Tab-separated table of C-alpha atoms in Angstrom:
chain	number	residue	atom	x	y	z
A	11	MET	CA	-5.013	-1.562	57.316
A	12	LYS	CA	-7.498	-4.360	57.480
A	13	ARG	CA	-8.453	-5.790	60.782
A	14	ARG	CA	-8.157	-9.497	61.145
A	15	PHE	CA	-10.415	-11.399	63.437
A	16	TYR	CA	-9.303	-14.726	64.799
A	17	LEU	CA	-11.644	-17.234	66.336
A	18	GLU	CA	-10.207	-18.669	69.493
A	19	ARG	CA	-10.005	-22.407	69.322
A	20	ARG	CA	-12.046	-24.183	71.956
A	21	THR	CA	-11.031	-27.495	73.456
A	22	PRO	CA	-13.354	-30.157	74.904
A	23	PHE	CA	-12.096	-29.119	78.336
A	24	ASP	CA	-13.440	-25.584	77.743
A	25	TYR	CA	-16.897	-26.874	76.869
A	26	ILE	CA	-16.931	-29.106	79.940
A	27	ASN	CA	-16.082	-26.056	82.050
A	28	TYR	CA	-18.937	-24.097	80.464
A	29	VAL	CA	-21.405	-26.887	81.230
A	30	ILE	CA	-20.225	-27.218	84.838
A	31	LEU	CA	-20.348	-23.451	85.407
A	32	ALA	CA	-23.809	-23.273	83.856
A	33	LEU	CA	-25.044	-26.024	86.186
A	34	ILE	CA	-23.529	-24.285	89.230
A	35	THR	CA	-25.115	-20.992	88.183
A	36	PHE	CA	-28.470	-22.676	87.711
A	37	ALA	CA	-28.200	-24.378	91.110
A	38	CYS	CA	-27.497	-21.003	92.750
A	39	ILE	CA	-30.229	-19.055	90.963
A	40	VAL	CA	-33.101	-21.532	91.307
A	41	PRO	CA	-33.427	-21.385	95.141
A	42	VAL	CA	-33.278	-17.579	95.077
A	43	LEU	CA	-35.897	-17.375	92.324
A	44	HIS	CA	-38.111	-19.921	94.077
A	45	THR	CA	-37.991	-18.001	97.379
A	46	LEU	CA	-38.605	-14.660	95.680
A	47	MET	CA	-41.588	-15.883	93.647
A	48	ALA	CA	-43.063	-17.694	96.649
A	49	SER	CA	-42.889	-14.517	98.748
A	50	PHE	CA	-45.305	-12.809	96.334
A	51	SER	CA	-47.678	-15.780	96.097
A	52	SER	CA	-51.133	-16.203	97.532
A	53	PRO	CA	-50.913	-18.032	100.897
A	54	ALA	CA	-53.771	-20.406	100.013
A	55	GLU	CA	-52.223	-21.441	96.674
A	56	LEU	CA	-48.751	-21.588	98.195
A	57	ALA	CA	-49.912	-23.984	100.920
A	58	GLN	CA	-51.309	-26.368	98.286
A	59	HIS	CA	-48.412	-26.111	95.822
A	60	GLU	CA	-45.618	-28.668	95.582
A	61	GLY	CA	-42.307	-28.297	93.784
A	62	LEU	CA	-40.476	-25.268	92.448
A	63	ILE	CA	-42.216	-21.946	91.862
A	64	TRP	CA	-41.208	-20.055	88.716
A	65	ARG	CA	-43.810	-17.289	88.947
A	66	PRO	CA	-46.029	-15.880	91.719
A	67	LEU	CA	-49.079	-18.014	92.472
A	68	GLY	CA	-51.517	-15.157	92.630
A	69	PHE	CA	-49.680	-11.902	93.348
A	70	THR	CA	-50.006	-10.492	96.894
A	71	LEU	CA	-47.975	-8.374	99.328
A	72	GLU	CA	-49.722	-9.627	102.472
A	73	GLY	CA	-46.658	-11.506	103.630
A	74	TYR	CA	-44.437	-8.429	103.444
A	75	LYS	CA	-47.072	-6.349	105.238
A	76	LEU	CA	-47.054	-8.814	108.134
A	77	VAL	CA	-43.260	-8.871	108.248
A	78	VAL	CA	-42.999	-5.084	108.281
A	79	LYS	CA	-45.536	-4.836	111.111
A	80	ASN	CA	-43.605	-7.310	113.264
A	81	ARG	CA	-41.706	-5.405	115.975
A	82	ALA	CA	-39.173	-8.225	116.458
A	83	ILE	CA	-38.051	-8.079	112.833
A	84	ALA	CA	-37.800	-4.272	112.868
A	85	SER	CA	-35.760	-4.424	116.067
A	86	GLY	CA	-33.605	-7.207	114.642
A	87	TYR	CA	-32.927	-5.135	111.538
A	88	LEU	CA	-31.745	-2.150	113.573
A	89	ASN	CA	-29.601	-4.348	115.802
A	90	THR	CA	-28.022	-6.098	112.837
A	91	ILE	CA	-27.220	-2.802	111.124
A	92	PHE	CA	-25.592	-1.585	114.348
A	93	TYR	CA	-23.536	-4.777	114.704
A	94	VAL	CA	-22.469	-4.771	111.047
A	95	VAL	CA	-21.441	-1.104	110.900
A	96	VAL	CA	-19.661	-0.893	114.267
A	97	ALA	CA	-18.066	-4.340	114.150
A	98	THR	CA	-16.906	-4.052	110.526
A	99	THR	CA	-15.360	-0.632	111.197
A	100	LEU	CA	-13.493	-2.040	114.201
A	101	ASN	CA	-12.514	-5.136	112.187
A	102	ILE	CA	-10.958	-3.132	109.365
A	103	LEU	CA	-9.149	-0.785	111.762
A	104	LEU	CA	-7.598	-3.506	113.933
A	105	THR	CA	-6.910	-5.876	111.040
A	106	SER	CA	-5.109	-3.124	109.103
A	107	ILE	CA	-2.955	-2.173	112.083
A	108	GLY	CA	-2.141	-5.794	112.904
A	109	ALA	CA	-1.377	-6.669	109.273
A	110	TYR	CA	0.877	-3.626	108.891
A	111	VAL	CA	2.877	-4.491	112.017
A	112	CYS	CA	3.265	-8.136	110.997
A	113	SER	CA	4.370	-7.158	107.477
A	114	ARG	CA	7.187	-4.871	108.650
A	115	LYS	CA	10.573	-6.581	108.586
A	116	LYS	CA	11.997	-4.105	111.110
A	117	ALA	CA	9.124	-4.471	113.597
A	118	LEU	CA	10.052	-6.021	116.938
A	119	PHE	CA	8.770	-9.616	117.377
A	120	SER	CA	6.815	-9.441	114.110
A	121	LYS	CA	7.585	-13.070	113.213
A	122	PRO	CA	6.621	-14.549	116.629
A	123	ILE	CA	3.436	-12.476	116.623
A	124	THR	CA	2.582	-13.697	113.128
A	125	PHE	CA	3.203	-17.284	114.238
A	126	MET	CA	0.927	-16.924	117.270
A	127	ILE	CA	-1.827	-15.428	115.106
A	128	THR	CA	-1.486	-18.252	112.580
A	129	PHE	CA	-1.506	-20.804	115.401
A	130	THR	CA	-5.006	-19.729	116.425
A	131	MET	CA	-6.294	-20.686	112.975
A	132	PHE	CA	-5.589	-24.367	113.678
A	133	PHE	CA	-6.093	-24.678	117.437
A	134	SER	CA	-8.679	-23.113	119.736
A	135	GLY	CA	-9.931	-23.663	123.270
A	136	GLY	CA	-13.490	-24.411	122.196
A	137	LEU	CA	-16.847	-22.958	123.146
A	138	ILE	CA	-16.638	-23.257	126.949
A	139	PRO	CA	-13.329	-21.333	127.375
A	140	PHE	CA	-14.623	-18.807	124.853
A	141	TYR	CA	-17.819	-18.303	126.851
A	142	LEU	CA	-15.937	-18.050	130.162
A	143	THR	CA	-13.580	-15.460	128.698
A	144	VAL	CA	-16.405	-13.304	127.365
A	145	ASN	CA	-18.320	-13.700	130.618
A	146	ASN	CA	-15.299	-12.761	132.776
A	147	LEU	CA	-14.847	-9.630	130.685
A	148	GLY	CA	-18.393	-8.605	131.627
A	149	LEU	CA	-19.643	-8.666	128.033
A	150	THR	CA	-22.353	-11.306	128.447
A	151	GLY	CA	-25.802	-9.835	127.969
A	152	THR	CA	-24.477	-6.696	126.217
A	153	ARG	CA	-24.276	-5.654	122.576
A	154	TRP	CA	-20.496	-5.592	122.805
A	155	SER	CA	-20.470	-9.381	123.106
A	156	GLN	CA	-21.243	-9.386	119.365
A	157	ILE	CA	-18.384	-7.037	118.522
A	158	PHE	CA	-15.267	-7.338	120.713
A	159	PRO	CA	-14.859	-11.167	120.748
A	160	VAL	CA	-14.749	-11.204	116.927
A	161	ALA	CA	-12.754	-7.995	116.460
A	162	ILE	CA	-10.085	-9.683	114.308
A	163	SER	CA	-10.138	-12.663	111.984
A	164	ALA	CA	-6.754	-14.382	111.815
A	165	TRP	CA	-7.398	-15.520	108.239
A	166	ASN	CA	-8.269	-12.008	107.053
A	167	LEU	CA	-5.269	-10.556	108.876
A	168	ILE	CA	-2.919	-12.976	107.106
A	169	ILE	CA	-4.461	-12.068	103.744
A	170	MET	CA	-4.026	-8.354	104.371
A	171	ARG	CA	-0.517	-8.868	105.741
A	172	THR	CA	0.482	-10.655	102.529
A	173	SER	CA	-0.981	-7.846	100.441
A	174	ILE	CA	0.885	-5.155	102.379
A	175	ALA	CA	4.142	-7.149	102.301
A	176	ASP	CA	3.911	-7.313	98.488
A	177	LEU	CA	4.077	-3.521	98.216
A	178	PRO	CA	7.470	-2.238	97.003
A	179	ASP	CA	9.820	-1.109	99.780
A	180	SER	CA	10.401	2.116	97.847
A	181	VAL	CA	6.879	3.266	98.769
A	182	GLU	CA	7.639	3.201	102.487
A	183	GLU	CA	11.170	4.509	102.038
A	184	SER	CA	9.952	7.525	100.056
A	185	ALA	CA	7.409	8.331	102.737
A	186	GLU	CA	10.005	8.057	105.498
A	187	ILE	CA	12.304	10.422	103.645
A	188	ASP	CA	9.440	12.929	103.561
A	189	GLY	CA	9.113	12.612	107.330
A	190	ALA	CA	6.012	10.381	107.508
A	191	ASN	CA	5.575	8.169	110.552
A	192	ASP	CA	4.009	4.710	110.630
A	193	ILE	CA	0.481	6.041	111.197
A	194	VAL	CA	0.706	8.317	108.170
A	195	ILE	CA	2.257	5.573	106.057
A	196	LEU	CA	-0.485	3.097	106.976
A	197	PHE	CA	-3.572	5.288	106.580
A	198	ARG	CA	-2.486	7.672	103.818
A	199	ILE	CA	-0.217	5.505	101.671
A	200	VAL	CA	-0.610	1.779	102.309
A	201	MET	CA	-4.388	1.535	102.677
A	202	PRO	CA	-5.198	3.498	99.483
A	203	LEU	CA	-2.886	1.133	97.587
A	204	ILE	CA	-4.677	-1.995	98.794
A	205	LYS	CA	-8.251	-0.872	98.107
A	206	PRO	CA	-9.223	-4.166	96.414
A	207	VAL	CA	-8.084	-6.109	99.482
A	208	LEU	CA	-9.886	-3.685	101.801
A	209	ALA	CA	-13.049	-4.107	99.736
A	210	VAL	CA	-12.772	-7.880	100.070
A	211	MET	CA	-12.195	-7.557	103.825
A	212	VAL	CA	-15.201	-5.266	104.220
A	213	LEU	CA	-17.347	-7.735	102.291
A	214	PHE	CA	-16.097	-10.744	104.274
A	215	TYR	CA	-16.562	-9.062	107.636
A	216	ALA	CA	-19.907	-7.464	106.790
A	217	VAL	CA	-21.402	-10.682	105.411
A	218	GLY	CA	-20.090	-12.582	108.428
A	219	HIS	CA	-21.707	-10.168	110.880
A	220	TRP	CA	-24.931	-9.991	108.879
A	221	ASN	CA	-25.289	-13.787	108.926
A	222	SER	CA	-24.113	-14.235	112.513
A	223	TRP	CA	-26.581	-15.694	115.008
A	224	PHE	CA	-24.700	-18.234	117.164
A	225	ASN	CA	-22.860	-15.711	119.360
A	226	ALA	CA	-26.120	-13.842	119.880
A	227	MET	CA	-27.850	-17.053	120.947
A	228	VAL	CA	-25.067	-17.799	123.448
A	229	PHE	CA	-24.380	-14.374	124.934
A	230	LEU	CA	-27.573	-12.306	124.638
A	231	ARG	CA	-30.502	-12.554	127.052
A	232	ASP	CA	-32.650	-9.602	126.006
A	233	ARG	CA	-34.724	-10.141	122.837
A	234	ASP	CA	-34.475	-6.424	122.100
A	235	MET	CA	-30.765	-7.022	121.356
A	236	TYR	CA	-31.298	-10.015	119.046
A	237	PRO	CA	-29.929	-9.622	115.504
A	238	LEU	CA	-32.135	-10.279	112.505
A	239	GLN	CA	-30.646	-13.702	111.799
A	240	LEU	CA	-31.553	-15.004	115.248
A	241	ILE	CA	-35.137	-13.846	114.718
A	242	LEU	CA	-35.076	-15.507	111.298
A	243	ARG	CA	-33.789	-18.726	112.878
A	244	GLU	CA	-36.728	-18.797	115.272
A	245	ILE	CA	-39.150	-18.364	112.383
A	246	LEU	CA	-37.584	-20.919	110.030
A	247	LEU	CA	-36.247	-23.632	112.332
A	248	GLN	CA	-38.413	-23.334	115.420
A	249	ASN	CA	-41.504	-22.516	113.336
A	250	ASP	CA	-42.231	-19.588	115.668
A	251	THR	CA	-44.529	-17.232	113.770
A	252	THR	CA	-46.816	-16.443	116.704
A	253	GLN	CA	-45.983	-12.752	116.902
A	254	ILE	CA	-46.501	-12.268	113.185
A	255	MET	CA	-49.751	-14.237	113.089
A	256	GLN	CA	-51.193	-12.065	115.852
A	257	LEU	CA	-50.915	-9.118	113.470
A	258	ALA	CA	-52.897	-10.833	110.720
A	259	ASP	CA	-56.644	-10.558	110.324
A	260	THR	CA	-57.024	-14.009	108.804
A	261	ASN	CA	-60.320	-15.256	110.322
A	262	ASN	CA	-58.593	-18.085	112.210
A	263	GLU	CA	-56.821	-19.216	109.029
A	264	GLY	CA	-53.385	-18.073	110.159
A	265	ASP	CA	-51.745	-21.430	109.464
A	266	ILE	CA	-51.832	-20.857	105.710
A	267	TYR	CA	-49.787	-17.662	106.208
A	268	LYS	CA	-46.916	-19.392	108.019
A	269	MET	CA	-45.121	-20.556	104.888
A	270	LEU	CA	-45.627	-17.199	103.164
A	271	VAL	CA	-44.202	-15.343	106.163
A	272	LYS	CA	-41.130	-17.594	106.144
A	273	TYR	CA	-40.408	-16.828	102.504
A	274	CYS	CA	-40.946	-13.082	102.971
A	275	THR	CA	-38.721	-12.974	106.041
A	276	THR	CA	-35.968	-14.791	104.151
A	277	VAL	CA	-36.129	-12.272	101.297
A	278	VAL	CA	-36.150	-9.301	103.674
A	279	ALA	CA	-33.074	-10.670	105.468
A	280	THR	CA	-31.166	-11.468	102.267
A	281	VAL	CA	-31.765	-8.545	99.905
A	282	PRO	CA	-29.699	-5.862	101.744
A	283	ILE	CA	-26.443	-7.805	101.663
A	284	LEU	CA	-27.031	-8.632	97.978
A	285	CYS	CA	-27.410	-4.912	97.237
A	286	ILE	CA	-24.040	-4.097	98.827
A	287	TYR	CA	-21.976	-6.421	96.655
A	288	PRO	CA	-22.290	-4.518	93.326
A	289	PHE	CA	-20.743	-1.444	94.947
A	290	LEU	CA	-17.714	-3.426	96.130
A	291	GLN	CA	-17.335	-5.618	93.064
A	292	LYS	CA	-15.623	-2.871	91.055
A	293	TYR	CA	-12.688	-2.989	93.455
A	294	PHE	CA	-12.116	-6.664	92.751
A	295	VAL	CA	-9.639	-5.842	90.015
A	296	LYS	CA	-5.921	-6.008	89.703
A	297	GLY	CA	-3.485	-3.339	88.662
A	298	VAL	CA	-4.038	-0.869	91.492
A	299	MET	CA	-0.265	-0.464	91.766
A	300	ILE	CA	0.086	0.680	88.147
A	301	GLY	CA	1.402	4.205	88.147
A	302	SER	CA	1.633	4.405	91.945
A	303	ILE	CA	5.436	4.620	91.795
A	304	LYS	CA	7.120	7.126	89.541
A	305	GLY	CA	10.595	6.762	88.216
Protein backbone atom coordinates (compact mmCIF):
# COMPACT_ATOMS: atom_id res chain seq x y z
CA MET A 1 0.00 0.00 0.00
CA LYS A 2 1.49 3.26 -1.10
CA ARG A 3 1.64 6.11 1.28
CA ARG A 4 0.19 9.35 0.10
CA PHE A 5 1.54 12.62 1.32
CA TYR A 6 -0.66 15.68 1.24
CA LEU A 7 0.64 19.19 1.51
CA GLU A 8 -1.46 21.23 3.86
CA ARG A 9 -2.77 24.31 2.17
CA ARG A 10 -1.63 27.54 3.76
CA THR A 11 -3.75 30.67 3.81
CA PRO A 12 -2.49 34.28 3.94
CA PHE A 13 -3.70 34.36 7.54
CA ASP A 14 -1.29 31.51 8.40
CA TYR A 15 1.68 33.37 6.94
CA ILE A 16 0.73 36.53 8.82
CA ASN A 17 0.66 34.48 12.03
CA TYR A 18 4.11 33.07 11.27
CA VAL A 19 5.53 36.56 10.72
CA ILE A 20 3.96 37.92 13.92
CA LEU A 21 5.17 34.95 15.98
CA ALA A 22 8.66 35.27 14.50
CA LEU A 23 8.76 38.96 15.45
CA ILE A 24 7.57 38.21 18.99
CA THR A 25 10.17 35.46 19.33
CA PHE A 26 12.89 37.78 18.07
CA ALA A 27 11.78 40.52 20.48
CA CYS A 28 11.99 38.06 23.39
CA ILE A 29 15.34 36.53 22.45
CA VAL A 30 17.28 39.71 21.63
CA PRO A 31 17.26 41.22 25.17
CA VAL A 32 18.29 37.88 26.68
CA LEU A 33 21.10 37.43 24.15
CA HIS A 34 22.25 41.02 24.62
CA THR A 35 22.41 40.66 28.42
CA LEU A 36 24.17 37.30 28.22
CA MET A 37 26.82 38.48 25.74
CA ALA A 38 27.38 41.71 27.68
CA SER A 39 27.98 39.77 30.90
CA PHE A 40 31.02 38.10 29.31
CA SER A 41 32.39 41.31 27.77
CA SER A 42 35.39 43.34 28.77
CA PRO A 43 34.31 46.19 31.09
CA ALA A 44 36.37 48.78 29.20
CA GLU A 45 34.91 47.84 25.79
CA LEU A 46 31.43 47.48 27.26
CA ALA A 47 31.54 51.00 28.71
CA GLN A 48 32.39 52.43 25.27
CA HIS A 49 29.96 50.31 23.25
CA GLU A 50 26.56 51.52 22.09
CA GLY A 51 23.70 49.43 20.74
CA LEU A 52 23.02 45.71 20.84
CA ILE A 53 25.74 43.17 21.60
CA TRP A 54 25.66 39.97 19.55
CA ARG A 55 28.94 38.51 20.80
CA PRO A 56 31.21 39.11 23.81
CA LEU A 57 33.38 42.21 23.50
CA GLY A 58 36.55 40.60 24.72
CA PHE A 59 35.73 37.50 26.78
CA THR A 60 36.13 37.82 30.58
CA LEU A 61 34.61 36.33 33.75
CA GLU A 62 35.59 39.23 36.03
CA GLY A 63 32.00 40.33 36.43
CA TYR A 64 30.85 36.91 37.62
CA LYS A 65 33.81 36.68 40.00
CA LEU A 66 32.77 39.95 41.62
CA VAL A 67 29.14 38.85 41.86
CA VAL A 68 30.05 35.52 43.45
CA LYS A 69 32.25 37.25 46.03
CA ASN A 70 29.46 39.63 47.05
CA ARG A 71 27.99 38.48 50.38
CA ALA A 72 24.68 40.29 49.76
CA ILE A 73 24.01 38.36 46.57
CA ALA A 74 24.93 35.02 48.17
CA SER A 75 22.64 35.79 51.11
CA GLY A 76 19.89 36.92 48.75
CA TYR A 77 20.17 33.68 46.80
CA LEU A 78 19.77 31.56 49.93
CA ASN A 79 16.85 33.66 51.14
CA THR A 80 15.11 33.48 47.79
CA ILE A 81 15.52 29.70 47.61
CA PHE A 82 14.04 29.44 51.11
CA TYR A 83 11.08 31.67 50.21
CA VAL A 84 10.42 29.86 46.92
CA VAL A 85 10.58 26.32 48.34
CA VAL A 86 8.63 26.93 51.56
CA ALA A 87 6.08 29.34 50.10
CA THR A 88 5.42 27.27 46.97
CA THR A 89 4.93 24.11 49.05
CA LEU A 90 2.45 25.93 51.28
CA ASN A 91 0.77 27.48 48.21
CA ILE A 92 0.17 24.13 46.53
CA LEU A 93 -1.05 22.50 49.75
CA LEU A 94 -3.56 25.22 50.67
CA THR A 95 -4.66 25.87 47.09
CA SER A 96 -5.34 22.16 46.53
CA ILE A 97 -7.38 21.86 49.72
CA GLY A 98 -9.33 25.04 49.01
CA ALA A 99 -9.97 24.09 45.37
CA TYR A 100 -11.15 20.61 46.37
CA VAL A 101 -13.60 21.97 48.94
CA CYS A 102 -14.99 24.58 46.53
CA SER A 103 -15.40 21.97 43.77
CA ARG A 104 -17.48 19.58 45.89
CA LYS A 105 -21.20 19.95 45.26
CA LYS A 106 -22.04 18.39 48.64
CA ALA A 107 -19.67 20.61 50.64
CA LEU A 108 -21.34 22.99 53.08
CA PHE A 109 -21.26 26.66 51.95
CA SER A 110 -19.04 25.82 48.97
CA LYS A 111 -20.79 28.34 46.69
CA PRO A 112 -20.66 31.28 49.16
CA ILE A 113 -17.01 30.51 49.88
CA THR A 114 -16.24 30.43 46.16
CA PHE A 115 -18.02 33.76 45.72
CA MET A 116 -16.05 35.39 48.54
CA ILE A 117 -12.77 34.10 47.07
CA THR A 118 -13.72 35.41 43.63
CA PHE A 119 -14.75 38.74 45.15
CA THR A 120 -11.20 39.34 46.38
CA MET A 121 -9.94 39.18 42.79
CA PHE A 122 -11.80 42.41 41.95
CA PHE A 123 -11.77 44.34 45.23
CA SER A 124 -9.07 44.74 47.86
CA GLY A 125 -8.39 47.03 50.80
CA GLY A 126 -5.14 48.37 49.37
CA LEU A 127 -1.61 48.56 50.70
CA ILE A 128 -2.26 50.28 54.05
CA PRO A 129 -4.85 47.75 55.36
CA PHE A 130 -2.61 44.98 54.05
CA TYR A 131 0.38 46.36 55.95
CA LEU A 132 -1.64 46.87 59.14
CA THR A 133 -2.95 43.31 58.97
CA VAL A 134 0.51 41.82 58.53
CA ASN A 135 1.90 44.07 61.25
CA ASN A 136 -0.89 43.18 63.72
CA LEU A 137 -0.16 39.50 63.12
CA GLY A 138 3.42 40.12 64.26
CA LEU A 139 4.93 39.13 60.91
CA THR A 140 6.66 42.42 60.09
CA GLY A 141 10.42 42.06 60.12
CA THR A 142 10.29 38.24 59.87
CA ARG A 143 10.76 35.82 56.99
CA TRP A 144 7.18 34.66 57.38
CA SER A 145 5.97 38.03 56.09
CA GLN A 146 7.06 36.77 52.65
CA ILE A 147 5.15 33.51 52.97
CA PHE A 148 1.89 33.66 54.96
CA PRO A 149 0.33 36.84 53.44
CA VAL A 150 0.58 35.30 49.95
CA ALA A 151 -0.28 31.72 50.92
CA ILE A 152 -3.12 31.46 48.37
CA SER A 153 -3.76 33.11 45.03
CA ALA A 154 -7.47 33.45 44.31
CA TRP A 155 -6.87 33.19 40.56
CA ASN A 156 -4.86 29.97 40.88
CA LEU A 157 -7.43 28.51 43.26
CA ILE A 158 -10.23 29.13 40.75
CA ILE A 159 -8.17 27.49 38.00
CA MET A 160 -7.51 24.41 40.11
CA ARG A 161 -11.12 24.29 41.29
CA THR A 162 -12.31 24.22 37.67
CA SER A 163 -9.86 21.43 36.86
CA ILE A 164 -11.00 19.31 39.81
CA ALA A 165 -14.68 19.96 39.05
CA ASP A 166 -14.15 18.64 35.50
CA LEU A 167 -13.12 15.22 36.82
CA PRO A 168 -15.83 12.56 36.37
CA ASP A 169 -17.98 11.96 39.46
CA SER A 170 -17.36 8.22 39.05
CA VAL A 171 -13.76 8.72 40.22
CA GLU A 172 -14.86 10.03 43.61
CA GLU A 173 -17.76 7.61 43.88
CA SER A 174 -15.50 4.61 43.26
CA ALA A 175 -13.10 5.80 45.94
CA GLU A 176 -15.91 6.32 48.44
CA ILE A 177 -17.19 2.81 47.82
CA ASP A 178 -13.71 1.53 48.66
CA GLY A 179 -13.85 3.42 51.95
CA ALA A 180 -11.61 6.39 51.07
CA ASN A 181 -12.16 9.65 52.91
CA ASP A 182 -11.74 13.15 51.50
CA ILE A 183 -8.04 13.36 52.42
CA VAL A 184 -7.28 10.11 50.61
CA ILE A 185 -9.38 11.13 47.62
CA LEU A 186 -7.62 14.50 47.33
CA PHE A 187 -3.99 13.43 47.74
CA ARG A 188 -4.03 9.93 46.25
CA ILE A 189 -6.64 10.21 43.50
CA VAL A 190 -7.46 13.79 42.53
CA MET A 191 -3.99 15.35 42.62
CA PRO A 192 -2.32 12.64 40.48
CA LEU A 193 -5.05 13.18 37.87
CA ILE A 194 -4.42 16.92 37.62
CA LYS A 195 -0.62 16.81 37.31
CA PRO A 196 -0.55 19.27 34.38
CA VAL A 197 -2.51 21.81 36.42
CA LEU A 198 -0.29 21.23 39.45
CA ALA A 199 2.78 21.76 37.27
CA VAL A 200 1.34 25.05 36.04
CA MET A 201 0.53 26.10 39.61
CA VAL A 202 4.04 25.24 40.79
CA LEU A 203 5.50 27.27 37.94
CA PHE A 204 3.21 30.25 38.56
CA TYR A 205 3.84 30.30 42.29
CA ALA A 206 7.58 29.65 42.04
CA VAL A 207 8.15 32.34 39.40
CA GLY A 208 6.04 34.77 41.43
CA HIS A 209 8.07 34.19 44.59
CA TRP A 210 11.37 34.25 42.71
CA ASN A 211 10.55 37.65 41.18
CA SER A 212 8.96 39.10 44.31
CA TRP A 213 10.61 42.14 45.88
CA PHE A 214 7.85 44.59 46.88
CA ASN A 215 6.66 42.72 49.99
CA ALA A 216 10.27 42.36 51.10
CA MET A 217 10.83 46.09 50.68
CA VAL A 218 7.73 46.86 52.76
CA PHE A 219 7.98 44.29 55.55
CA LEU A 220 11.66 43.41 56.00
CA ARG A 221 14.13 45.52 57.98
CA ASP A 222 17.17 43.24 58.16
CA ARG A 223 19.27 43.09 54.97
CA ASP A 224 20.24 39.52 55.83
CA MET A 225 16.61 38.56 55.06
CA TYR A 226 16.42 40.37 51.70
CA PRO A 227 15.59 38.18 48.69
CA LEU A 228 17.76 38.24 45.60
CA GLN A 229 15.38 40.43 43.61
CA LEU A 230 15.51 43.22 46.18
CA ILE A 231 19.31 43.14 46.03
CA LEU A 232 19.07 43.18 42.24
CA ARG A 233 16.72 46.17 42.41
CA GLU A 234 19.25 48.13 44.44
CA ILE A 235 21.96 47.36 41.89
CA LEU A 236 19.92 48.12 38.76
CA LEU A 237 17.61 50.95 39.79
CA GLN A 238 19.45 52.62 42.64
CA ASN A 239 22.83 52.06 40.96
CA ASP A 240 24.19 50.71 44.26
CA THR A 241 27.27 48.65 43.40
CA THR A 242 29.40 49.87 46.31
CA GLN A 243 29.71 46.52 48.04
CA ILE A 244 30.71 44.77 44.83
CA MET A 245 33.19 47.46 43.80
CA GLN A 246 34.96 47.16 47.15
CA LEU A 247 35.82 43.58 46.20
CA ALA A 248 37.44 44.58 42.92
CA ASP A 249 41.11 45.37 42.52
CA THR A 250 40.57 47.85 39.70
CA ASN A 251 43.16 50.57 40.44
CA ASN A 252 40.48 53.21 41.07
CA GLU A 253 38.77 52.35 37.78
CA GLY A 254 35.75 50.73 39.41
CA ASP A 255 33.24 52.82 37.47
CA ILE A 256 33.85 50.84 34.28
CA TYR A 257 32.84 47.65 36.13
CA LYS A 258 29.42 48.95 37.18
CA MET A 259 27.67 48.13 33.92
CA LEU A 260 29.33 44.71 33.71
CA VAL A 261 28.26 43.87 37.26
CA LYS A 262 24.67 44.82 36.44
CA TYR A 263 24.56 42.47 33.47
CA CYS A 264 26.17 39.61 35.41
CA THR A 265 23.80 40.05 38.34
CA THR A 266 20.82 39.98 35.99
CA VAL A 267 22.01 36.72 34.41
CA VAL A 268 22.71 35.13 37.80
CA ALA A 269 19.21 36.05 38.99
CA THR A 270 17.46 34.85 35.83
CA VAL A 271 19.15 31.57 34.85
CA PRO A 272 17.83 29.35 37.71
CA ILE A 273 14.16 29.96 36.97
CA LEU A 274 14.82 29.38 33.25
CA CYS A 275 16.38 26.00 34.09
CA ILE A 276 13.29 24.87 36.01
CA TYR A 277 10.83 25.34 33.16
CA PRO A 278 12.02 22.47 30.89
CA PHE A 279 11.34 19.99 33.69
CA LEU A 280 7.75 21.21 34.08
CA GLN A 281 7.02 21.74 30.40
CA LYS A 282 6.43 18.03 29.77
CA TYR A 283 3.38 18.17 32.02
CA PHE A 284 1.78 20.86 29.90
CA VAL A 285 -0.05 18.27 27.84
CA LYS A 286 -3.59 17.11 27.64
CA GLY A 287 -4.99 13.63 27.88
CA VAL A 288 -3.98 12.81 31.45
CA MET A 289 -7.46 11.38 32.02
CA ILE A 290 -7.10 8.83 29.21
CA GLY A 291 -7.27 5.39 30.71
CA SER A 292 -7.79 6.67 34.26
CA ILE A 293 -11.32 5.22 34.37
CA LYS A 294 -11.93 1.63 33.41
CA GLY A 295 -15.21 0.31 32.19
